[in-house]
Amino acid sequence: STGRPKAVMIDHRAYAHHCRVIADAYDITPRDRVVLLSALTFDVAMDQIAATLVAGAAIVVSDPVFWAPAELPDRLAEHGVTIMEITPAYYREVLGYDTGALRGLKLMNVGSDVVTVSDARRWARSGLPGRFLCNYGPTEATVTCFLHPVTGTLPGEHPSAALPIGRPVPGTRAFVLDAGLRPVPDGVPGELCLGGIRLARGYRNRPGLTAAQFVPDALSGEPGARL
């Protein structure tokens, strides 16, 4: 999002695995209709397009003009959308309008930025039947690689507290490491490092950056594994 743009090289195996995992996690079926609200240059579009088609579901495209929050609920109802993935800021605006029109959603998936306890509470208290899911993941790990379902109002939690990013999806290895790439004890801050079959090959035509960011995975025991 800042500095010199970099293209991430994701191989076919990682992408195919991602589509199967996401289709299963989101419970996408041929009866579903998934709305595309992301620009094609945004990595989240990978979830909204490929995983949908792999499951045999339909894509509802809001292009050429993305629907404004005020019109989104009615548009979703009009097109029978059952699954939606949006940012927290967009989500907060949408819930300020007619939430009754969101009753057809079976999944509200929120991510790409910090999702708060207050966000989850608003969904739980709306009485809407759909699941609320928080997602996280960098492009370098084939986009969405952590999921956190929320099923209640989280009593006792501060409204502005951030929700956990969740647990890694199948095919993702996750560690919290120190500067020497050693696991830190529970409760000690560190850096989240990701590995597994979903990890990208590196950055296109950026060998120096690839070598700096994709480091050997000494924890896996697999020759050539990286984090």
Short mmCIF file of C-alpha atoms in Angstrom, two decimals:
data_model
loop_
_atom_site.label_atom_id
_atom_site.label_comp_id
_atom_site.label_asym_id
_atom_site.label_seq_id
_atom_site.Cartn_x
_atom_site.Cartn_y
_atom_site.Cartn_z
CA SER A 1 0.00 0.00 0.00
CA THR A 2 3.05 2.27 0.28
CA GLY A 3 6.36 2.62 -1.52
CA ARG A 4 7.35 0.76 -4.67
CA PRO A 5 4.68 -1.72 -5.79
CA LYS A 6 5.66 -5.39 -5.56
CA ALA A 7 4.05 -8.34 -7.31
CA VAL A 8 3.71 -11.50 -5.22
CA MET A 9 4.27 -14.83 -7.00
CA ILE A 10 1.77 -17.43 -5.79
CA ASP A 11 2.01 -20.84 -7.43
CA HIS A 12 -0.89 -22.91 -8.72
CA ARG A 13 -0.73 -25.43 -5.89
CA ALA A 14 -1.07 -22.74 -3.23
CA TYR A 15 -3.94 -21.03 -5.05
CA ALA A 16 -5.82 -24.28 -5.71
CA HIS A 17 -5.42 -25.25 -2.06
CA HIS A 18 -6.60 -21.79 -0.98
CA CYS A 19 -9.77 -22.02 -3.05
CA ARG A 20 -10.72 -25.40 -1.60
CA VAL A 21 -10.02 -24.30 1.98
CA ILE A 22 -11.93 -21.03 1.68
CA ALA A 23 -14.91 -22.61 -0.09
CA ASP A 24 -15.14 -25.11 2.76
CA ALA A 25 -14.60 -22.54 5.56
CA TYR A 26 -17.22 -20.18 4.15
CA ASP A 27 -19.56 -23.12 3.37
CA ILE A 28 -19.98 -21.94 -0.22
CA THR A 29 -22.39 -24.18 -2.14
CA PRO A 30 -23.82 -24.06 -5.68
CA ARG A 31 -26.92 -22.40 -4.21
CA ASP A 32 -24.97 -19.39 -2.92
CA ARG A 33 -24.49 -15.96 -4.43
CA VAL A 34 -21.29 -14.16 -3.40
CA VAL A 35 -21.01 -10.41 -3.95
CA LEU A 36 -17.80 -9.00 -5.46
CA LEU A 37 -17.09 -5.71 -3.71
CA SER A 38 -13.31 -5.62 -4.19
CA ALA A 39 -11.29 -4.16 -7.04
CA LEU A 40 -9.60 -6.85 -9.14
CA THR A 41 -6.23 -5.44 -8.09
CA PHE A 42 -7.03 -6.12 -4.41
CA ASP A 43 -5.98 -9.57 -3.19
CA VAL A 44 -9.31 -10.18 -1.43
CA ALA A 45 -10.89 -10.49 -4.89
CA MET A 46 -9.17 -13.89 -5.03
CA ASP A 47 -11.49 -15.09 -2.27
CA GLN A 48 -14.56 -13.56 -3.83
CA ILE A 49 -13.98 -14.89 -7.35
CA ALA A 50 -11.99 -18.13 -7.50
CA ALA A 51 -13.28 -19.77 -4.32
CA THR A 52 -16.83 -18.96 -5.40
CA LEU A 53 -16.39 -20.51 -8.85
CA VAL A 54 -14.63 -23.59 -7.45
CA ALA A 55 -17.71 -24.23 -5.30
CA GLY A 56 -20.03 -23.77 -8.29
CA ALA A 57 -21.68 -20.68 -6.79
CA ALA A 58 -22.61 -17.43 -8.53
CA ILE A 59 -20.79 -14.10 -8.35
CA VAL A 60 -22.78 -10.87 -8.09
CA VAL A 61 -20.63 -8.06 -9.49
CA SER A 62 -21.17 -4.51 -8.22
CA ASP A 63 -19.00 -3.06 -11.00
CA PRO A 64 -18.68 -0.59 -12.75
CA VAL A 65 -19.62 1.53 -9.73
CA PHE A 66 -19.22 0.00 -6.28
CA TRP A 67 -22.43 0.18 -4.29
CA ALA A 68 -22.51 2.83 -1.58
CA PRO A 69 -23.27 1.66 1.99
CA ALA A 70 -26.71 3.30 1.88
CA GLU A 71 -27.80 1.25 -1.14
CA LEU A 72 -25.94 -1.96 -0.35
CA PRO A 73 -28.59 -3.71 1.81
CA ASP A 74 -31.29 -3.30 -0.82
CA ARG A 75 -28.91 -4.39 -3.59
CA LEU A 76 -27.99 -7.52 -1.66
CA ALA A 77 -31.65 -8.41 -1.16
CA GLU A 78 -32.43 -7.67 -4.82
CA HIS A 79 -29.73 -10.05 -6.06
CA GLY A 80 -30.21 -12.71 -3.39
CA VAL A 81 -26.67 -12.41 -2.03
CA THR A 82 -25.87 -14.93 0.70
CA ILE A 83 -22.16 -14.29 1.36
CA MET A 84 -20.37 -10.95 1.69
CA GLU A 85 -16.79 -9.97 2.58
CA ILE A 86 -16.14 -6.31 3.45
CA THR A 87 -13.81 -4.06 5.43
CA PRO A 88 -14.66 -2.96 8.99
CA ALA A 89 -15.20 0.67 7.93
CA TYR A 90 -17.66 -0.35 5.20
CA TYR A 91 -19.37 -2.79 7.56
CA ARG A 92 -19.94 -0.08 10.18
CA GLU A 93 -21.57 2.18 7.63
CA VAL A 94 -23.76 -0.57 6.20
CA LEU A 95 -25.16 -1.47 9.63
CA GLY A 96 -26.31 2.12 10.01
CA TYR A 97 -28.98 1.51 7.38
CA ASP A 98 -31.69 -1.12 6.90
CA THR A 99 -30.27 -4.23 8.53
CA GLY A 100 -33.48 -6.11 7.79
CA ALA A 101 -32.39 -6.27 4.15
CA LEU A 102 -29.34 -8.27 5.29
CA ARG A 103 -31.48 -11.13 6.55
CA GLY A 104 -30.65 -13.21 3.48
CA LEU A 105 -26.94 -13.30 4.33
CA LYS A 106 -25.66 -16.56 5.75
CA LEU A 107 -22.14 -15.15 6.20
CA MET A 108 -20.87 -11.67 7.07
CA ASN A 109 -17.10 -11.83 6.62
CA VAL A 110 -15.11 -8.80 7.85
CA GLY A 111 -11.38 -8.20 7.48
CA SER A 112 -8.47 -6.34 5.81
CA ASP A 113 -8.25 -4.10 8.89
CA VAL A 114 -8.76 -4.29 12.66
CA VAL A 115 -12.16 -5.73 13.63
CA THR A 116 -13.35 -4.75 17.10
CA VAL A 117 -15.51 -6.29 19.81
CA SER A 118 -18.06 -3.57 19.09
CA ASP A 119 -18.30 -4.73 15.45
CA ALA A 120 -19.10 -8.28 16.50
CA ARG A 121 -21.61 -7.12 19.12
CA ARG A 122 -23.52 -5.06 16.58
CA TRP A 123 -24.01 -8.15 14.44
CA ALA A 124 -24.99 -10.37 17.38
CA ARG A 125 -27.51 -7.83 18.67
CA SER A 126 -29.03 -7.22 15.24
CA GLY A 127 -30.82 -10.55 15.37
CA LEU A 128 -29.62 -11.44 11.88
CA PRO A 129 -29.23 -15.19 11.33
CA GLY A 130 -25.94 -15.18 9.39
CA ARG A 131 -22.54 -16.12 10.80
CA PHE A 132 -20.03 -13.39 11.69
CA LEU A 133 -16.47 -14.17 10.66
CA CYS A 134 -13.27 -12.16 11.15
CA ASN A 135 -10.47 -12.85 8.64
CA TYR A 136 -6.78 -12.02 8.35
CA GLY A 137 -3.95 -12.76 5.97
CA PRO A 138 -1.21 -11.18 3.84
CA THR A 139 -0.92 -11.69 0.10
CA GLU A 140 2.37 -13.52 0.67
CA ALA A 141 0.48 -16.35 2.41
CA THR A 142 -2.22 -16.53 -0.29
CA VAL A 143 -4.46 -13.91 1.30
CA THR A 144 -6.89 -15.22 3.93
CA CYS A 145 -4.99 -17.62 6.18
CA PHE A 146 -6.56 -16.95 9.61
CA LEU A 147 -10.25 -17.09 10.51
CA HIS A 148 -12.03 -16.19 13.74
CA PRO A 149 -15.77 -16.96 14.08
CA VAL A 150 -17.72 -14.93 16.65
CA THR A 151 -20.90 -16.45 18.05
CA GLY A 152 -21.90 -14.16 20.93
CA THR A 153 -21.81 -10.64 22.34
CA LEU A 154 -18.44 -11.12 24.09
CA PRO A 155 -19.55 -9.98 27.57
CA GLY A 156 -16.85 -8.35 29.67
CA GLU A 157 -14.76 -7.31 26.67
CA HIS A 158 -14.04 -3.63 26.02
CA PRO A 159 -15.95 -2.42 22.92
CA SER A 160 -12.83 -0.97 21.26
CA ALA A 161 -10.71 -4.07 21.85
CA ALA A 162 -9.49 -5.81 18.72
CA LEU A 163 -10.82 -9.26 17.96
CA PRO A 164 -8.24 -12.05 17.65
CA ILE A 165 -7.17 -12.86 14.10
CA GLY A 166 -8.21 -16.43 14.81
CA ARG A 167 -6.58 -19.74 13.99
CA PRO A 168 -4.59 -20.67 10.88
CA VAL A 169 -6.49 -22.43 8.12
CA PRO A 170 -5.28 -25.82 6.83
CA GLY A 171 -1.98 -25.50 4.96
CA THR A 172 -0.74 -22.57 7.06
CA ARG A 173 2.06 -22.88 9.63
CA ALA A 174 2.17 -20.00 12.12
CA PHE A 175 4.78 -19.07 14.71
CA VAL A 176 5.46 -16.07 16.95
CA LEU A 177 9.25 -15.62 16.83
CA ASP A 178 11.92 -13.31 18.18
CA ALA A 179 14.55 -11.46 16.11
CA GLY A 180 16.62 -14.65 15.98
CA LEU A 181 13.67 -16.63 14.58
CA ARG A 182 13.23 -18.52 17.85
CA PRO A 183 9.75 -19.17 19.32
CA VAL A 184 8.88 -16.78 22.15
CA PRO A 185 7.20 -17.94 25.39
CA ASP A 186 3.47 -17.44 25.84
CA GLY A 187 2.63 -13.81 26.54
CA VAL A 188 5.91 -12.46 25.14
CA PRO A 189 5.62 -10.14 22.09
CA GLY A 190 7.20 -11.34 18.86
CA GLU A 191 6.72 -11.35 15.11
CA LEU A 192 4.09 -13.51 13.43
CA CYS A 193 5.83 -15.67 10.83
CA LEU A 194 3.92 -17.83 8.35
CA GLY A 195 4.86 -20.90 6.38
CA GLY A 196 3.32 -23.96 4.77
CA ILE A 197 2.20 -24.88 1.27
CA ARG A 198 0.29 -21.60 0.91
CA LEU A 199 3.43 -19.47 1.11
CA ALA A 200 4.28 -17.51 -2.04
CA ARG A 201 7.50 -18.08 -4.00
CA GLY A 202 8.56 -14.49 -3.47
CA TYR A 203 8.37 -11.12 -5.20
CA ARG A 204 8.57 -10.97 -8.98
CA ASN A 205 11.90 -9.52 -10.19
CA ARG A 206 12.83 -8.56 -6.61
CA PRO A 207 15.40 -11.20 -5.55
CA GLY A 208 16.91 -9.01 -2.83
CA LEU A 209 13.56 -8.29 -1.22
CA THR A 210 12.55 -11.95 -1.55
CA ALA A 211 15.71 -13.08 0.23
CA ALA A 212 15.15 -10.56 3.02
CA GLN A 213 11.47 -11.34 3.62
CA PHE A 214 11.29 -15.08 2.88
CA VAL A 215 13.68 -16.70 5.34
CA PRO A 216 14.61 -20.36 6.00
CA ASP A 217 12.13 -22.24 8.17
CA ALA A 218 14.31 -24.06 10.68
CA LEU A 219 11.25 -25.24 12.60
CA SER A 220 9.66 -27.39 9.90
CA GLY A 221 12.42 -29.93 9.32
CA GLU A 222 11.65 -29.82 5.60
CA PRO A 223 14.54 -29.02 3.22
CA GLY A 224 14.01 -25.67 1.50
CA ALA A 225 11.04 -24.66 3.68
CA ARG A 226 10.69 -20.92 4.29
CA LEU A 227 8.79 -18.45 6.43
#
